[in-house]
Amino acid sequence: MSEIIVVTSGKGGVGKTTTTANLGTGLASFGHKVVLVDADIGLRNLDVVMGLENRIVYDITDVTEGHCRLRQALIKDKRYEGLFLLPAAQTKDKTAVSPDQMKKLCADLAQEFEYVLIDCPAGIEQGFRNAIAGAQKAIVVTTPEVAAVRDADRVIGLLEAAELRNPALIINRIRPKMVRHGDMMGIEDIIDILAVDLLGVVPEDEQVVISTNRGEAVVCDERSRSGQAYRNIVRRIKGEAVPMMNLDDSGIFSRLRRIIGLR
Amino acid sequence: MAKELVSIKGTREGLVIFFDPEREFEEIKNNLKHKIEAARGFFRGAKFTLYQGNTALNAEQQVELENICRQYGLVPAPNIRWPVRPAQNGAGERARLVCTQLRSGQQIVHSGNLVLVGDVHPGARIFASGDVVIMGRCRGDVHAGEPDNQKAMVVALDLRPNRLTIAGVAAPAPRKSSPSSLPENGTPQMALLENGKLVIRPYLRPSNG
């Protein structure tokens, strides 16, 4: 059984593409066959984050318009055997693909892959409707900001209207120290507002910026906190019950434990 | 459920004792004694009445049963009503029941009364020509009594709306940091019009009469 999951958020810049890249890479690292679909036509990023930009020959519109076979457009990852990317077109816009074409594309990909992850563009217009058309499940990414949470609420409403019930929430870029001081919304606050299930929490981490710029996924970085958070989320997607990571690492013992690599 | 020989039901006014009319009177008598004894004085001092509908008991038998109850310290009170009537007359008004989280960008437009089981998130809107009852938190926009029903009211378990109007009358603007015109967190609140002004006050249950 394959799963077709859309990663969405409403608001831009909260980490949809980074999340898609890391979850996909993480799933592939467990030996699963995974394809990442960049649905952000005209503003493609996923290929850059994956470090696969220079390998693009065909893109998603070439497939939907029949210029090439699906196989030809899929780009194999540098690191993992079972990981592929279907890049977006850069010279076209969101109207280049229709929801029906996306449905068919997702169904075709599901024949061959265990996980189909769709990177949704920001906004709630045609690009969003295309991206969710073929999905069976949804992951909503938000950051602990009022605007991002508000947009996530709107998107969850639209997902439910499109029969994508019970989306799972990822809270990205949280800063435990700011939460402790009451300067940032906490996990409970966000869950309380959105009333959805929490899939995971990813702490703010400079390592993400470094990895992203290098075209590597931080999920492969054994030592980074965000990488650990992404690995936990990946295992939850696989169906394992993984307890939430303790983000409060202010204590001397947890810091020590980290230094000697126990976490 | 099999029909019981004797069953005792509690109401707000007192106990109502039912008998199965198809059984022998002796059986009923013994069972009643047994029941009250089994309660070990729990019923002592309680008001009671014998259910008058669908019984085949004659007046003599009724008195006999009443006396049994008296022996155990129960107090007869013939004016206990059964079935329990609602405190007010009339069958109440119809309302539409909606069970959902009303999220940002979603709205309900309804002509009549509305009961929402769920929260109204910021950015969500409700328009109703009658009352609006929210079994949850209200953070969005609520417009009750549209367009000119002055008797409409809004009730919520936690009423902190972004905008609130009744019959087009808006809530007073909240004061700066601690909006004293807005209710405290967590207690049920109701909003209604008094002399053409919108007031919000704690929602108290109607008295038990």
Coordinates of C-alpha atoms in Angstrom, one line a residue, chain B residues 8-195:
Chain B
I8 CA -38.3 3.9 42.3
K9 CA -37.3 7.0 40.3
G10 CA -35.9 10.2 41.7
T11 CA -37.0 13.5 40.4
R12 CA -36.1 17.0 41.6
E13 CA -39.3 17.1 43.6
G14 CA -39.1 13.7 45.2
L15 CA -39.5 10.0 44.5
V16 CA -42.0 8.5 42.1
I17 CA -42.8 4.8 42.8
F18 CA -44.0 2.7 39.9
F19 CA -45.7 -0.7 40.0
D20 CA -46.2 -3.3 37.4
P21 CA -50.0 -3.6 37.1
E22 CA -49.9 -7.1 35.7
R23 CA -48.5 -8.6 38.9
E24 CA -50.3 -9.8 42.1
F25 CA -50.8 -7.2 44.8
E26 CA -49.1 -9.4 47.5
E27 CA -46.1 -9.7 45.3
I28 CA -45.9 -5.9 44.8
K29 CA -46.3 -5.3 48.5
N30 CA -43.5 -7.7 49.4
N31 CA -41.2 -6.3 46.7
L32 CA -41.8 -2.8 47.8
K33 CA -40.9 -3.6 51.4
H34 CA -37.8 -5.5 50.2
K35 CA -36.7 -2.6 48.1
I36 CA -37.0 0.0 50.8
E37 CA -35.3 -2.3 53.3
A38 CA -32.5 -3.0 50.9
A39 CA -31.8 0.8 50.8
R40 CA -31.1 0.7 54.5
G41 CA -32.8 3.9 55.4
F42 CA -31.6 5.8 52.4
F43 CA -35.1 6.8 51.6
R44 CA -36.0 7.9 55.1
G45 CA -37.5 11.4 55.0
A46 CA -37.8 11.5 51.3
K47 CA -41.0 12.8 49.7
F48 CA -42.7 10.3 47.5
T49 CA -45.8 9.7 45.4
L50 CA -47.3 6.5 43.9
Y51 CA -47.5 6.7 40.1
Q52 CA -51.2 7.1 39.2
G53 CA -51.1 6.3 35.5
N54 CA -51.6 2.7 34.1
T55 CA -52.0 1.1 37.5
A56 CA -54.6 -1.5 38.3
L57 CA -54.5 -0.7 42.0
N58 CA -57.7 0.3 43.7
A59 CA -57.9 3.0 46.3
E60 CA -57.6 0.6 49.2
Q61 CA -54.5 -1.0 47.9
Q62 CA -53.0 2.4 47.2
V63 CA -53.5 3.4 50.8
E64 CA -51.9 0.1 51.9
L65 CA -48.8 0.8 49.9
E66 CA -48.6 4.3 51.1
N67 CA -48.8 3.1 54.7
I68 CA -45.9 0.7 54.0
C69 CA -43.8 3.6 52.7
R70 CA -44.8 5.7 55.8
Q71 CA -43.6 2.9 58.1
Y72 CA -40.2 3.3 56.6
G73 CA -40.1 7.1 57.1
L74 CA -41.1 8.2 53.7
V75 CA -43.3 11.3 53.4
P76 CA -46.2 11.3 51.0
A77 CA -46.3 14.2 48.6
P78 CA -49.1 13.7 46.0
N79 CA -48.1 16.7 43.9
I80 CA -44.8 15.3 42.5
R81 CA -45.2 15.5 38.8
W82 CA -44.4 12.7 36.4
P83 CA -43.3 12.8 33.6
V84 CA -41.1 15.8 34.5
R85 CA -42.2 18.9 32.7
P86 CA -39.8 21.5 31.5
A87 CA -39.9 24.5 33.9
Q88 CA -41.4 26.7 31.2
N89 CA -44.4 26.0 29.1
G90 CA -44.1 25.4 25.4
A91 CA -42.0 23.0 23.4
G92 CA -39.2 25.4 22.8
E93 CA -37.9 26.8 19.6
R94 CA -36.3 24.9 16.8
A95 CA -32.6 25.3 16.3
R96 CA -30.1 24.0 13.8
L97 CA -27.4 21.8 15.3
V98 CA -23.9 22.0 13.8
C99 CA -21.0 19.9 15.1
T100 CA -17.8 21.2 13.8
Q101 CA -14.8 23.4 14.3
L102 CA -15.6 26.5 12.4
R103 CA -12.2 27.4 11.0
S104 CA -10.8 30.6 9.6
G105 CA -12.5 31.5 6.3
Q106 CA -15.6 29.3 7.0
Q107 CA -19.0 30.7 7.8
I108 CA -22.5 29.6 8.7
V109 CA -25.4 31.6 7.5
H110 CA -28.7 30.5 9.0
S111 CA -32.2 31.8 9.3
G112 CA -33.2 30.8 12.8
N113 CA -31.5 29.6 16.0
L114 CA -28.1 27.9 15.8
V115 CA -26.3 25.6 18.2
L116 CA -22.7 25.0 17.3
V117 CA -20.9 22.2 19.1
G118 CA -17.3 23.2 18.6
D119 CA -15.1 26.3 18.5
V120 CA -15.4 29.4 16.3
H121 CA -11.9 30.2 15.3
P122 CA -10.6 33.7 14.5
G123 CA -11.5 34.5 11.0
A124 CA -14.7 32.4 11.0
R125 CA -18.2 34.0 10.9
I126 CA -21.7 33.1 12.0
F127 CA -24.8 34.9 10.8
A128 CA -28.1 33.9 12.3
S129 CA -31.5 35.5 12.5
G130 CA -32.1 34.0 16.0
D131 CA -30.0 33.0 18.9
V132 CA -26.5 31.5 18.7
V133 CA -25.3 29.0 21.2
I134 CA -21.7 28.0 21.0
M135 CA -20.7 24.9 23.0
G136 CA -17.0 25.9 22.8
R137 CA -14.8 28.9 22.4
C138 CA -15.8 31.9 20.4
R139 CA -12.9 33.8 18.8
G140 CA -14.4 34.7 15.5
D141 CA -17.3 37.0 14.3
V142 CA -20.8 36.3 15.5
H143 CA -23.9 38.1 14.2
A144 CA -27.1 37.1 16.0
G145 CA -30.6 38.4 15.5
E146 CA -29.9 39.5 11.9
P147 CA -31.2 41.9 10.8
D148 CA -33.4 43.3 13.6
N149 CA -34.3 40.6 16.2
Q150 CA -33.7 42.6 19.4
K151 CA -34.5 39.5 21.5
A152 CA -31.7 37.4 20.2
M153 CA -28.8 36.4 22.4
V154 CA -25.4 34.7 22.1
V155 CA -24.1 32.2 24.5
A156 CA -20.7 30.6 24.5
L157 CA -18.6 28.6 27.0
D158 CA -15.8 31.1 26.4
L159 CA -17.0 34.2 24.7
R160 CA -14.2 36.3 23.3
P161 CA -15.3 37.2 19.8
N162 CA -13.4 39.3 17.4
R163 CA -16.7 40.9 16.4
L164 CA -20.1 40.5 18.0
T165 CA -23.4 42.1 17.0
I166 CA -27.0 41.4 18.0
A167 CA -29.7 42.9 15.7
G168 CA -26.9 45.0 14.2
V169 CA -25.8 46.5 17.6
A170 CA -22.1 46.0 18.1
A171 CA -20.3 45.1 21.3
P172 CA -18.5 48.0 23.0
A173 CA -14.9 48.4 21.9
P174 CA -12.7 46.5 24.2
R175 CA -10.4 48.6 26.4
K176 CA -6.8 48.5 25.8
S177 CA -4.8 45.9 27.6
S178 CA -7.3 44.2 29.9
P179 CA -10.7 44.3 28.3
S180 CA -12.9 44.5 31.3
S181 CA -16.0 44.6 29.0
L182 CA -15.0 41.1 27.9
P183 CA -15.6 38.1 30.2
E184 CA -13.0 36.2 32.1
N185 CA -11.5 33.2 30.6
G186 CA -13.4 29.9 30.8
T187 CA -16.8 30.8 32.3
P188 CA -19.9 30.6 30.1
Q189 CA -21.1 34.0 29.0
M190 CA -24.1 35.4 27.3
A191 CA -24.6 38.5 25.3
L192 CA -27.9 40.2 24.9
L193 CA -29.5 43.6 24.2
E194 CA -30.6 45.7 27.2
N195 CA -32.2 49.0 26.4

